[in-house]
XYZ file of C-alpha atoms in Angstrom:
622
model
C 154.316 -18.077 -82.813
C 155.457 -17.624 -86.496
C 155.279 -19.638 -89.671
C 156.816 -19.083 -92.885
C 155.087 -19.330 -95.987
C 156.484 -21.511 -98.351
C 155.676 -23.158 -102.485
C 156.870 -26.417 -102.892
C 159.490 -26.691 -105.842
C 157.402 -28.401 -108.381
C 155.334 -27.829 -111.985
C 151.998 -27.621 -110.208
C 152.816 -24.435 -108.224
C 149.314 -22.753 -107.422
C 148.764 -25.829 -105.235
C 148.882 -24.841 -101.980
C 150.175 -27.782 -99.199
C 147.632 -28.177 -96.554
C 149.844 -28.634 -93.668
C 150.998 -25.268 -94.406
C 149.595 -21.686 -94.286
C 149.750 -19.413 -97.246
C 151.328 -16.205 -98.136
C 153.681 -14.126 -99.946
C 157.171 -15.225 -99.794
C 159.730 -13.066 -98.162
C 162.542 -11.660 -99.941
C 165.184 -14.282 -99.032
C 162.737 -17.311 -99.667
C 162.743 -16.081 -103.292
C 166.941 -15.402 -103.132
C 167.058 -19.003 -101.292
C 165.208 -21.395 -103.886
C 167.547 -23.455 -105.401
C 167.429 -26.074 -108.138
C 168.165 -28.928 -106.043
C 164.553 -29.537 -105.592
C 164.885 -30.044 -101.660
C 161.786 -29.612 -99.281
C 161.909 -26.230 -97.801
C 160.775 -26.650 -94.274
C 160.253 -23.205 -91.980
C 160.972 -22.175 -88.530
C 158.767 -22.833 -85.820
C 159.610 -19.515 -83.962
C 158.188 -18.709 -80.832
C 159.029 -15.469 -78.216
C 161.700 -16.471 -76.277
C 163.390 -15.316 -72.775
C 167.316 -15.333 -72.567
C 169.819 -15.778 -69.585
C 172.844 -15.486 -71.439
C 174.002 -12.791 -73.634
C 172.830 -14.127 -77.215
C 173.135 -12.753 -80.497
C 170.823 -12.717 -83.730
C 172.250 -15.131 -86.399
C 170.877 -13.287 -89.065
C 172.070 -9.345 -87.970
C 174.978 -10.713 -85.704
C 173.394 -8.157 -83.219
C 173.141 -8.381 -79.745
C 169.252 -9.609 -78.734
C 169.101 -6.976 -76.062
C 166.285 -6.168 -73.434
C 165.534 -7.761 -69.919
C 163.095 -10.132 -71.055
C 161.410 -11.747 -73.985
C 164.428 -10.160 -76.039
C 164.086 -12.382 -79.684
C 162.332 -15.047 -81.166
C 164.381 -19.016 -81.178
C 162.618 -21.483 -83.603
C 161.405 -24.693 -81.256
C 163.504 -27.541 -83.126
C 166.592 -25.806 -84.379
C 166.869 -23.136 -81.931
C 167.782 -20.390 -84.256
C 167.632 -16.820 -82.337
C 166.360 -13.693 -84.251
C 165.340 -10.632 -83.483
C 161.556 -10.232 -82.901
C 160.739 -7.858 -86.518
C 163.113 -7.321 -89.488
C 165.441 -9.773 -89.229
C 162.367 -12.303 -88.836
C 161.162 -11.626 -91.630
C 164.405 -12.151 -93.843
C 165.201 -15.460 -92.456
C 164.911 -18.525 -95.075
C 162.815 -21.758 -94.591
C 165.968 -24.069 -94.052
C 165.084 -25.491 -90.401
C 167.368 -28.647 -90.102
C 164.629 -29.796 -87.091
C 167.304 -30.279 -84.539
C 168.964 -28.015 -82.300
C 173.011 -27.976 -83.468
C 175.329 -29.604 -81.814
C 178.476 -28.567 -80.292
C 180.425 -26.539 -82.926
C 177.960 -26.808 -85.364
C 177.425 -23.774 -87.798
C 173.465 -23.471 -88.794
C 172.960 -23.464 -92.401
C 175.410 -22.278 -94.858
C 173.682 -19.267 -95.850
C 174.071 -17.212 -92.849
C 177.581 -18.113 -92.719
C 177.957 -17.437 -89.191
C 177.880 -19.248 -85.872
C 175.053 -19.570 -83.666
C 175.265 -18.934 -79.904
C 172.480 -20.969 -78.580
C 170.541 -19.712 -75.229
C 171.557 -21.760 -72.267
C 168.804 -21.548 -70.559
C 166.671 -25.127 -70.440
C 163.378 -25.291 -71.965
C 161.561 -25.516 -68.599
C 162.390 -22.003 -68.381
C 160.884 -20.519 -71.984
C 158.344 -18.511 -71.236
C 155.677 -18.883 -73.599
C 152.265 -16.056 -74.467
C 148.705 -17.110 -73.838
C 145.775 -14.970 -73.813
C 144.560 -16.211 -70.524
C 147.958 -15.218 -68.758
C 149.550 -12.050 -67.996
C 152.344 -10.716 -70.249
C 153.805 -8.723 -67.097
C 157.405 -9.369 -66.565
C 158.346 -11.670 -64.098
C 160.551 -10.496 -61.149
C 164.063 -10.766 -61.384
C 167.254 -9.583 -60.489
C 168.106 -6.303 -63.056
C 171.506 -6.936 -64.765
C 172.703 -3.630 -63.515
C 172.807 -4.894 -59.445
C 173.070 -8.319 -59.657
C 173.885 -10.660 -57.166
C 177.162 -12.289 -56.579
C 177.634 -15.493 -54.970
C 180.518 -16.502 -52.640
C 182.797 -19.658 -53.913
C 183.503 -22.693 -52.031
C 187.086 -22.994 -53.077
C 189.351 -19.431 -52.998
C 191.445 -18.629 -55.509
C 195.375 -19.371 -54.735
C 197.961 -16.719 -54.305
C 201.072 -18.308 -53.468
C 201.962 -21.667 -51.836
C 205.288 -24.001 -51.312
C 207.336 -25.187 -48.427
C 208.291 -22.849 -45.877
C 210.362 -23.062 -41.929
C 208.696 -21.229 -38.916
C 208.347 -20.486 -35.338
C 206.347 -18.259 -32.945
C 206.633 -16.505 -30.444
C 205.310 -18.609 -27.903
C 206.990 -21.737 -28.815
C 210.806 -21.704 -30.269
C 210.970 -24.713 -31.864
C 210.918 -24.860 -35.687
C 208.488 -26.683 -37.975
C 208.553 -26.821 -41.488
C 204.770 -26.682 -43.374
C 203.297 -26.497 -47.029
C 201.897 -22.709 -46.447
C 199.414 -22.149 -48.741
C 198.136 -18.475 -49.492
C 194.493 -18.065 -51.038
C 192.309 -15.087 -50.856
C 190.757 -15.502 -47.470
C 193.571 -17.034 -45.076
C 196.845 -18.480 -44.653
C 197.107 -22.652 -44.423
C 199.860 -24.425 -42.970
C 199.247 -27.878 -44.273
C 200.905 -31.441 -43.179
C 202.473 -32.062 -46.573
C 201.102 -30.789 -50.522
C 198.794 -33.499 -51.071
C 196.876 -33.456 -48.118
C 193.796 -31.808 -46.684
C 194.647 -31.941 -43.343
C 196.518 -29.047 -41.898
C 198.643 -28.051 -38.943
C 197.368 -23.990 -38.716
C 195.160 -21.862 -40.558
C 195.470 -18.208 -40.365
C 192.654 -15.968 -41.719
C 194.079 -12.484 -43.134
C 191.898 -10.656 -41.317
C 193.781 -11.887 -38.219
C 197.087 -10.519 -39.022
C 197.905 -6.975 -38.008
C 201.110 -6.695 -39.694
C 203.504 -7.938 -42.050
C 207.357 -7.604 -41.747
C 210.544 -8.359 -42.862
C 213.116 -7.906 -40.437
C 216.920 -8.738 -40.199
C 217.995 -10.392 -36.715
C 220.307 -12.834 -35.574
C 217.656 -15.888 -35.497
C 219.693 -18.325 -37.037
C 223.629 -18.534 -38.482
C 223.735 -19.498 -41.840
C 224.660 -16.317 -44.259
C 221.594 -17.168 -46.801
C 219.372 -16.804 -43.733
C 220.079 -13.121 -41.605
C 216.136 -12.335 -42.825
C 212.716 -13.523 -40.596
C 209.519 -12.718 -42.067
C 207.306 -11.478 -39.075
C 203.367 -12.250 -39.303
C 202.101 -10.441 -36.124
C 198.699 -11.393 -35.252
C 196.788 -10.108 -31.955
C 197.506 -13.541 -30.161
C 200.543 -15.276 -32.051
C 203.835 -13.893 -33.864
C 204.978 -16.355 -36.625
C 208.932 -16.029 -37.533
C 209.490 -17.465 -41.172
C 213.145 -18.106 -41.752
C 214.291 -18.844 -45.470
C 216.456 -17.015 -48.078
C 215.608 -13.439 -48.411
C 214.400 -14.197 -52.638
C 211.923 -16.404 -50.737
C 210.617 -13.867 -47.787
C 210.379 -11.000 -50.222
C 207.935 -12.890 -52.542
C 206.058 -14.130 -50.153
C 205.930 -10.857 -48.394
C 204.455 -9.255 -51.292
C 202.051 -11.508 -51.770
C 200.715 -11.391 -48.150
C 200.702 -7.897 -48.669
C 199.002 -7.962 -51.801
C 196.370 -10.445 -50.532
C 195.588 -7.882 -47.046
C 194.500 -5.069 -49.596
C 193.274 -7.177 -52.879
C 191.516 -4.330 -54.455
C 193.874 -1.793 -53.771
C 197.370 -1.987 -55.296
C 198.087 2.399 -56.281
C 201.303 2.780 -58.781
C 201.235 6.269 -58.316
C 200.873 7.003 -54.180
C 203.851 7.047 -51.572
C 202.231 5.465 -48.656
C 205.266 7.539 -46.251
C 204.528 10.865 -47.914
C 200.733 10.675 -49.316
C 198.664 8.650 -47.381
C 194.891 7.646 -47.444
C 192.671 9.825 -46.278
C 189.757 9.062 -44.106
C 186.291 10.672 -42.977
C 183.956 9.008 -40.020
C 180.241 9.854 -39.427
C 181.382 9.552 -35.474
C 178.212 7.709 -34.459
C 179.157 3.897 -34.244
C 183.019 4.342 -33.894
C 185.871 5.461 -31.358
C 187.938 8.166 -32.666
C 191.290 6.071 -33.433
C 194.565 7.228 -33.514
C 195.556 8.900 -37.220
C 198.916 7.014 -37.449
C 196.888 4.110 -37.314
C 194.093 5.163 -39.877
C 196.328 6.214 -42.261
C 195.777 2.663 -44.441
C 192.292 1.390 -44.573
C 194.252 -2.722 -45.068
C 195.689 -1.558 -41.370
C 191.876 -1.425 -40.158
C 189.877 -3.512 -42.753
C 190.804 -6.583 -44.435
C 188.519 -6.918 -47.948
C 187.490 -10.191 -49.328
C 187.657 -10.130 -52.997
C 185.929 -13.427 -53.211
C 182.841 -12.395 -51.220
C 181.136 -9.713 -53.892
C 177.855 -8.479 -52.080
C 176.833 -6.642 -55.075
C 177.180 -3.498 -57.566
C 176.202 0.062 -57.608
C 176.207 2.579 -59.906
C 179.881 3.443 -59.133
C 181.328 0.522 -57.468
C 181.878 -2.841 -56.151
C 180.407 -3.993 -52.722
C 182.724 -6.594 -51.273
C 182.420 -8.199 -47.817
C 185.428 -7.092 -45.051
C 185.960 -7.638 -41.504
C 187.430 -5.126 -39.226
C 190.532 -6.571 -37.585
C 190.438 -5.734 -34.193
C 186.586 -6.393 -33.409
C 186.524 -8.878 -36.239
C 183.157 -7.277 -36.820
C 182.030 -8.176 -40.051
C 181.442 -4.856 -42.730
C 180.730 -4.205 -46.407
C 183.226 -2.263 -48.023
C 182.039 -0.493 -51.475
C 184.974 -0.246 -53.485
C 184.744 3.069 -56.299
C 187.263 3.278 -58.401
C 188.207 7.088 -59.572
C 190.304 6.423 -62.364
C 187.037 4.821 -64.451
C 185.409 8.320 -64.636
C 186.098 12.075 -65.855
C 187.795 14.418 -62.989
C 184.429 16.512 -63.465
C 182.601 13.618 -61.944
C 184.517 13.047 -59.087
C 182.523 14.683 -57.006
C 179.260 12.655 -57.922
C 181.487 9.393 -56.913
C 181.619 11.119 -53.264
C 177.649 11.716 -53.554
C 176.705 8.752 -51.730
C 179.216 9.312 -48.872
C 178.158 12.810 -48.228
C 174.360 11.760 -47.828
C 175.196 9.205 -45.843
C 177.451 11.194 -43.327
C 174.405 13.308 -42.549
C 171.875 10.523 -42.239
C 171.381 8.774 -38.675
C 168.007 6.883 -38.890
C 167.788 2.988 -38.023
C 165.924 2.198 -41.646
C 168.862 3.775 -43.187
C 172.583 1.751 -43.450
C 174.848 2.906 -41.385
C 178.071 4.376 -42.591
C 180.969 3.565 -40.726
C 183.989 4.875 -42.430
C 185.561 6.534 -45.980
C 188.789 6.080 -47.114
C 190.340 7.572 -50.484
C 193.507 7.546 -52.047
C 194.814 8.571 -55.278
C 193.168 5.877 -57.213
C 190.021 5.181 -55.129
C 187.246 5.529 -52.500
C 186.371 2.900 -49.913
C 182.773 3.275 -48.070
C 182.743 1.312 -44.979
C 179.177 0.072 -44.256
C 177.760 -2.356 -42.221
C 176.937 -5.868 -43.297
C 173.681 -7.204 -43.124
C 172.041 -10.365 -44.356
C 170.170 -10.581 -47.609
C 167.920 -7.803 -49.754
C 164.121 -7.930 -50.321
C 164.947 -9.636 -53.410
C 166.248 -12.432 -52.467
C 163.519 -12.913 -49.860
C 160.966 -12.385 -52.657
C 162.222 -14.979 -55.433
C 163.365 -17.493 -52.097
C 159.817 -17.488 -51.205
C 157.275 -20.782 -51.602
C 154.799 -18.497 -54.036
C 157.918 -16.187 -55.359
C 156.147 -13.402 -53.436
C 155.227 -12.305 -49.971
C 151.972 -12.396 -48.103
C 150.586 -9.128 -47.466
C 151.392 -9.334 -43.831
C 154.845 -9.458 -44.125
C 154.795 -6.930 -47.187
C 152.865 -4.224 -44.975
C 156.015 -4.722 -42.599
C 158.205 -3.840 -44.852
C 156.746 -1.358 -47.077
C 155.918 0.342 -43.304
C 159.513 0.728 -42.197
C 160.346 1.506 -46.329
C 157.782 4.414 -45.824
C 159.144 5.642 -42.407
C 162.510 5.406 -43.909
C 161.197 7.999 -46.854
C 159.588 10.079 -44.129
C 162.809 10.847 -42.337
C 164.970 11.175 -45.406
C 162.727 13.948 -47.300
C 162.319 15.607 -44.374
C 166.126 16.121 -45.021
C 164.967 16.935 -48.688
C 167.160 13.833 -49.720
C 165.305 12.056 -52.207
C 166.759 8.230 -53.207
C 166.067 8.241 -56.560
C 166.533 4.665 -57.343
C 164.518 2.492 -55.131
C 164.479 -1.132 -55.414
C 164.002 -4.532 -53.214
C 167.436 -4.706 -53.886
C 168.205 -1.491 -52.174
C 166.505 -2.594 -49.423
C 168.180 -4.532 -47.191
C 167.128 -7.046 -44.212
C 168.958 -7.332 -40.845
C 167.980 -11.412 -40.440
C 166.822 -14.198 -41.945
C 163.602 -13.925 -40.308
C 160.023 -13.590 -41.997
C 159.792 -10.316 -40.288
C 163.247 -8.706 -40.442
C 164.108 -5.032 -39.904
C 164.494 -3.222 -42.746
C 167.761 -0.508 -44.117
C 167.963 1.008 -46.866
C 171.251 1.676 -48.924
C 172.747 2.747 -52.167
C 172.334 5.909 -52.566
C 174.559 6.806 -55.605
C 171.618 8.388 -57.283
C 170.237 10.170 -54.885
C 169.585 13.874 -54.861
C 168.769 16.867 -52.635
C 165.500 18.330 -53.646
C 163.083 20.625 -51.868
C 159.389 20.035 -51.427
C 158.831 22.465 -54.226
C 161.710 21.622 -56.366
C 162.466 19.554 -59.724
C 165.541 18.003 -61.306
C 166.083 16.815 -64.242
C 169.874 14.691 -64.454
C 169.460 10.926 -65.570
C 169.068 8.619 -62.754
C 167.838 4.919 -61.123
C 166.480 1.419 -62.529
C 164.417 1.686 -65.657
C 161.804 -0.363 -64.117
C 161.282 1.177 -61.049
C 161.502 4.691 -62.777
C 158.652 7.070 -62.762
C 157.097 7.981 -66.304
C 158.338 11.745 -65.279
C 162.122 10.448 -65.619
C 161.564 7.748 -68.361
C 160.555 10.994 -70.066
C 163.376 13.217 -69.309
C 160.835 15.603 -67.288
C 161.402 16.997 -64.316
C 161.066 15.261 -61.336
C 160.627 15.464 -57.460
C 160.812 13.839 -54.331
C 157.432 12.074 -55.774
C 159.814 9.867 -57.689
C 160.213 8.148 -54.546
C 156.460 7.292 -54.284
C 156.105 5.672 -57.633
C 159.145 3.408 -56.793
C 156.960 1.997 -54.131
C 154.335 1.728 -55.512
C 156.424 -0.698 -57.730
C 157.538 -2.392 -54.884
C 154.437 -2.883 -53.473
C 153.401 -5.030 -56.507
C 156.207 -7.191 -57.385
C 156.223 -8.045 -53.770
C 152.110 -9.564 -53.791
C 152.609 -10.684 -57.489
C 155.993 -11.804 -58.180
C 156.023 -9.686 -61.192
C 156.822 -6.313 -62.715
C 153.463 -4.261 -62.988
C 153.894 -3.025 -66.685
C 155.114 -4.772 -69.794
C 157.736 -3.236 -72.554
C 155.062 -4.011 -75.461
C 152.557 -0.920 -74.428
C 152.345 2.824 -72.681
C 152.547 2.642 -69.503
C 149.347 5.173 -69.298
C 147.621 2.596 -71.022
C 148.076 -0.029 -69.085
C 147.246 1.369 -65.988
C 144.030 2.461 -67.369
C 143.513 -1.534 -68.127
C 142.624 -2.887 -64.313
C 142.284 -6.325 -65.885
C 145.721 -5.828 -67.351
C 147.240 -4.127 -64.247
C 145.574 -7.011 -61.999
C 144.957 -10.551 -63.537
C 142.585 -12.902 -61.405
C 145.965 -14.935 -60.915
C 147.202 -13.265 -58.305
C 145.078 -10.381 -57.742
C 142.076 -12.480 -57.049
C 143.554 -13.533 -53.560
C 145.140 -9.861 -52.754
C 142.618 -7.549 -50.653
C 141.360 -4.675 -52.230
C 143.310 -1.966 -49.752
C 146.413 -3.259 -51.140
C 145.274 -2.462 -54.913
C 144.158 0.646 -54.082
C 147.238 1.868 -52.328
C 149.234 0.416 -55.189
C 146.791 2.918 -57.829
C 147.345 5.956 -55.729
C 151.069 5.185 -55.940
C 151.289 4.348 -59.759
C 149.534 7.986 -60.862
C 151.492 9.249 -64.088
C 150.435 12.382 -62.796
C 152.784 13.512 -59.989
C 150.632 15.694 -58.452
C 147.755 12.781 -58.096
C 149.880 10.421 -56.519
C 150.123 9.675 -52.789
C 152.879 11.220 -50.327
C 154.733 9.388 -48.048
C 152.119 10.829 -45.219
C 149.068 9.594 -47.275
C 150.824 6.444 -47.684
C 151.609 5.780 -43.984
C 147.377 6.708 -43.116
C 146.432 4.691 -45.705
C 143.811 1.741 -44.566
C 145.943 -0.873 -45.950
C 148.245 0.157 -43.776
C 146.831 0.960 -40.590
C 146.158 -2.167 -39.409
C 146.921 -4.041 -35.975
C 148.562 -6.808 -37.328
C 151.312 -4.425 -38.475
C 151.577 -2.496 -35.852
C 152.056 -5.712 -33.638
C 154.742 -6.688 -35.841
C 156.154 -3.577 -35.695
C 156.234 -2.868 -31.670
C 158.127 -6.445 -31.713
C 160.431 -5.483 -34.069
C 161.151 -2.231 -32.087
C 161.525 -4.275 -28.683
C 164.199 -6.503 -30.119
C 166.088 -3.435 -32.033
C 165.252 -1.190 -28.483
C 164.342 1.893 -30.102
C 161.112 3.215 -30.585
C 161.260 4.980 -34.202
C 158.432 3.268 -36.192
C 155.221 3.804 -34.135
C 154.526 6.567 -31.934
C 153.192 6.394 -28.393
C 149.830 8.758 -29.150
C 148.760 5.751 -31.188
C 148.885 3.761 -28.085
C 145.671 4.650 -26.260
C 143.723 4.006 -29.728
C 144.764 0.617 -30.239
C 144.438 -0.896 -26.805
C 140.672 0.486 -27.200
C 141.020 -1.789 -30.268
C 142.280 -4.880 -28.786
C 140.068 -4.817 -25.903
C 136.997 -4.097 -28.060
C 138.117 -7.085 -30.515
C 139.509 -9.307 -27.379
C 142.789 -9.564 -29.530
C 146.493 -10.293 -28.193
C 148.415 -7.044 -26.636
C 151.651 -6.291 -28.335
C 154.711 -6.802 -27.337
C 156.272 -3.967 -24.244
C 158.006 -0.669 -25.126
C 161.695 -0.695 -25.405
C 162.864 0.581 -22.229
C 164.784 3.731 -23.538
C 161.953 4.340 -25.633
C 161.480 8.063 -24.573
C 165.285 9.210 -25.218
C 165.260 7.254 -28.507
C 161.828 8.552 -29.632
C 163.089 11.994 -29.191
C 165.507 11.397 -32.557
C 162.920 10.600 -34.962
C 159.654 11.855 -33.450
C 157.605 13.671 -36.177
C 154.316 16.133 -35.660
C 151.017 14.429 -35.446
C 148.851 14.904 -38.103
C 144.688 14.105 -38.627
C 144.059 12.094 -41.583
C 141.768 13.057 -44.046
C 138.854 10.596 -45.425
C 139.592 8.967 -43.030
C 137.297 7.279 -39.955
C 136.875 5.250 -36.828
C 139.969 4.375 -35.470
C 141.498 5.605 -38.595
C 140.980 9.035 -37.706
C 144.010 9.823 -36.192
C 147.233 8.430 -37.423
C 151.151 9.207 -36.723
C 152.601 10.725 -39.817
């Protein structure tokens, strides 16, 4: 916290006031003391945490970093950056936070934008507390949340019939962003029909003899898979309304430039999950997919991640949305990066890509939806992090994940809970990972050097503009590892990171650490080396004794029997820990998957002995 220094305006100036510390005055005190003989009172700044964009009223800069990013004085709430402008700002506290509309004092002539986060939330330095960051989402992927209410299109009176029943009603239809309503009257919340878009296969307007007046020779045909509706009014009316049903089936996706009859969209399919369909039909991804622009999943480093539903199956999906025209034509190819990584990875910890589509103005990714990210399920928790039960599960099906992609020499590059994605709600979910905009094909002996991931998950190596390897990977991890025990980042922005990992009572404070088992810290150092070619492999990782522990291994033969695949332990581990159980009397874990050989066969990797390793650690699957 920081005082200013201040003389009171009076003959007897080399008497200090007592309340007050001493010291020289800064350059605007002296520019600031007038001859109206008023009490100069100072700021009571302290370091202060922002959720809101905020600026400094002194600079008019933005207060930028992820945490701790100025300095706001407790009673007037003035915000300042943390150095120069500090030191240049006047002793003029009015001892009360403005209020609405209210400039601060004349002499910065500017408005203030106050933080809007409450004061529960400051968080304040001690010396008997860490000064790591706490875990949050980064700005760069954040989180979305769905709205209760959609958004309107189009709405007003309109006349219909189906096909199953001829006789014509007359409904307020109301168009939002997620279905068609056919309400009772406009006031009401009670309706007759609702029609979700991603229920209707087609939209038409067709001319038929349906009715005899002149203003009406047009229908407007909604086709869904169980019910045609027929909407008969003047043609001004069916057009608009056709557009906007139109408009509302593709929301993200309205080209100026493309010819649907002569260009097309085109499409690419992995094959694995999905019938080959006929190319008429797939040459429009809103003829296959209907996108829910109200329903943002997240971000990546391209695009837009919305949630979709595939019409006919009425599967749910996640459709990433990239648009082209936001980059340089030299960096089209990078957009596709992520597609063409995914195409050639099948592995059950990795999301499964479903389908592409591009046109002329963008790319759509078709992935499959699951149900949170690690996260979420960190900062949900009681503590705000996991036990270390649940984070060996993870971190275990993260690893094997690793394992299969650089054996493809595919290295993710930006690792993050928020990459990592969970299949339930459960405590014990399986685990996918995703996002791979970053990622890069390296060999085991190669570097690269382009700009790429999540500050705060980055290696020193890349923070550095060094080259780097698939070991980037590891320290990611390693990163992981800790914010999921401790509910914070491991490293503050104040000091070198070599520094503070050379501090063990800086890198692990009683509070957690105290209650964590030693294993886990010592995995967690092996992974956070600066030196790449000290820190742990995947391999080292997965034999590690933290690791290799029968708890986990339950958890994960459960996990495998409700998935039915066998791709996370290995059967020659089988014979060593039934020698276990019996020898401890423990519980036996759960059966095999029945297809367990054929699946096996997909991601079954050579044995390998461990080294420093013993007991019935000596022989682990790698």
């Amino acid at each position: 916290m920081h005082f200013f220094n201040f003389q009171p305006s009076s003959p007897n100036r080399n008497r200090k006031s007592p309340s007050l510390p001493s010291g020289k005055m800064s350059c605007t005190e002296k520019l600031s003391t007038g001859s109206s003989g008023k009490m100069k009172v100072p700021h009571r700044f302290e370091i202060h945490s922002y959720t809101r964009p905020t600026v400094c009223c002194y600079c008019k800069k933005l207060l930028k970093g992820l945490i701790r990013q100025g300095m706001q004085c407790k009673d007037c709430k003035l915000n300042v950056h943390k150095r120069k402008c500090l030191e240049c700002i006047p002793m003029d506290c009015t001892g009360e936070a403005p209020k609405e509309n209210c400039e601060i004092p004349k002499i910065h002539q500017m408005k203030m934008i106050p933080d809007l986060q409450d004061d529960e939330s400051k968080i304040p330095v001690h010396e008997a507390s860490s000064n790591n960051i706490p875990l949050q989402r980064i700005v760069q992927s954040i989180k979305h949340t769905k709205g209760k209410n959609y958004k309107v299109l189009k709405e007003g009176w309109l006349v219909h019939h189906t096909n199953r029943e001829g006789m014509r009603k007359r409904h307020f239809w109301r168009l939002d962003t997620k279905s068609v309503t056919l309400f009772q009257n406009d006031t009401t919340s009670k309706y007759y029909k609702e029609i979700p878009l991603s229920e209707i296969l087609s939209v038409e307007l067709s001319k038929q003899n349906l009715c005899t007046e002149q203003n009406q020779s047009y229908y407007l045909e909604l086709r869904t898979a169980n019910v045609d509706y027929y909407i008969t009014e003047d043609t001004n009316t069916l057009k608009a309304w056709e557009t906007a049903i139109r408009q509302a089936l593709m929301p993200v996706d309205t080209p100026k430039t493309t010819n649907p009859s002569t260009q097309g969209n085109k499409e690419s399919s992995n094959g694995a999950n999905t019938k080959k369909e006929n190319p008429e039909q797939s040459l429009d991804i809103s003829l296959q997919y209907q996108i829910f622009p109200d329903e943002v999943l997240g971000s990546g480093q391209f695009g837009i991640v919305y949630g979709g539903v595939h019409r006919t199956s009425g599967r749910g999906v996640a459709i990433k949305v990239i648009d082209k025209m936001r980059f340089p034509t030299k960096q089209e190819a990078q957009l596709k990066n992520e597609v063409q990584i995914l195409q050639n990875i099948h592995h059950p910890g990795v999301v499964n890509l479903e389908k592409m589509f591009e046109t002329v103005e963008r790319i759509f990714v078709v992935m499959e939806k699951l149900k949170g990210d690690m996260l979420e399920m960190i900062l949900s928790s009681e503590k705000g992090r996991l036990s270390e039960r649940i984070t060996k599960f993870l971190i275990y099906q993260i690893l094997m994940a690793l394992k299969h992609l650089h054996l493809k020499c595919i290295v993710h590059c930006d690792l993050k809970p928020e990459n990592v994605l969970l299949s339930s709600d459960s405590d014990f979910p399986q685990v996918k990972l995703c996002d791979f905009g970053f990622a890069r094909i390296i060999g085991e002996k190669s570097f690269r050097r382009s700009v790429v991931g999540t500050p705060a998950y980055l290696a020193p190596e890349v923070l550095k503009n060094k080259g780097y390897n698939r070991s980037l990977d590891m320290w990611s991890v390693g990163v992981i590892v800790y914010v999921s025990l401790s509910g914070t980042f491991p490293f503050n922005e104040e000091e070198d990171i070599n520094d503070q990992i050379q501090n063990a009572a800086f890198m692990y404070p009683p509070n957690p650490w105290k209650e964590i088992s030693p294993e886990a810290i010592d995995l967690i150092s092996n992974l956070l080396q600066v030196k790449t070619r000290k820190r742990f492999t995947v391999d080292k990782s997965l034999s590690h004794a933290w690791l290799q522990d029968y708890q986990t291994w339950c958890d994960l033969r459960r996990l495998e029997s409700e998935v039915g695949t066998r791709y996370l332990t290995h059967q020659s581990d089988d014979a060593r820990w039934e020698a276990y159980r019996k020898l401890h009397n423990l519980e036996p874990p759960p059966p095999v998957p029945q297809d367990a050989e054929e699946n096996l066969m997909t991601f079954d990797y050579p044995l390998e002995p461990t080294r420093n390793s013993s007991g019935i650690f000596g022989r682990v699957r790698l």
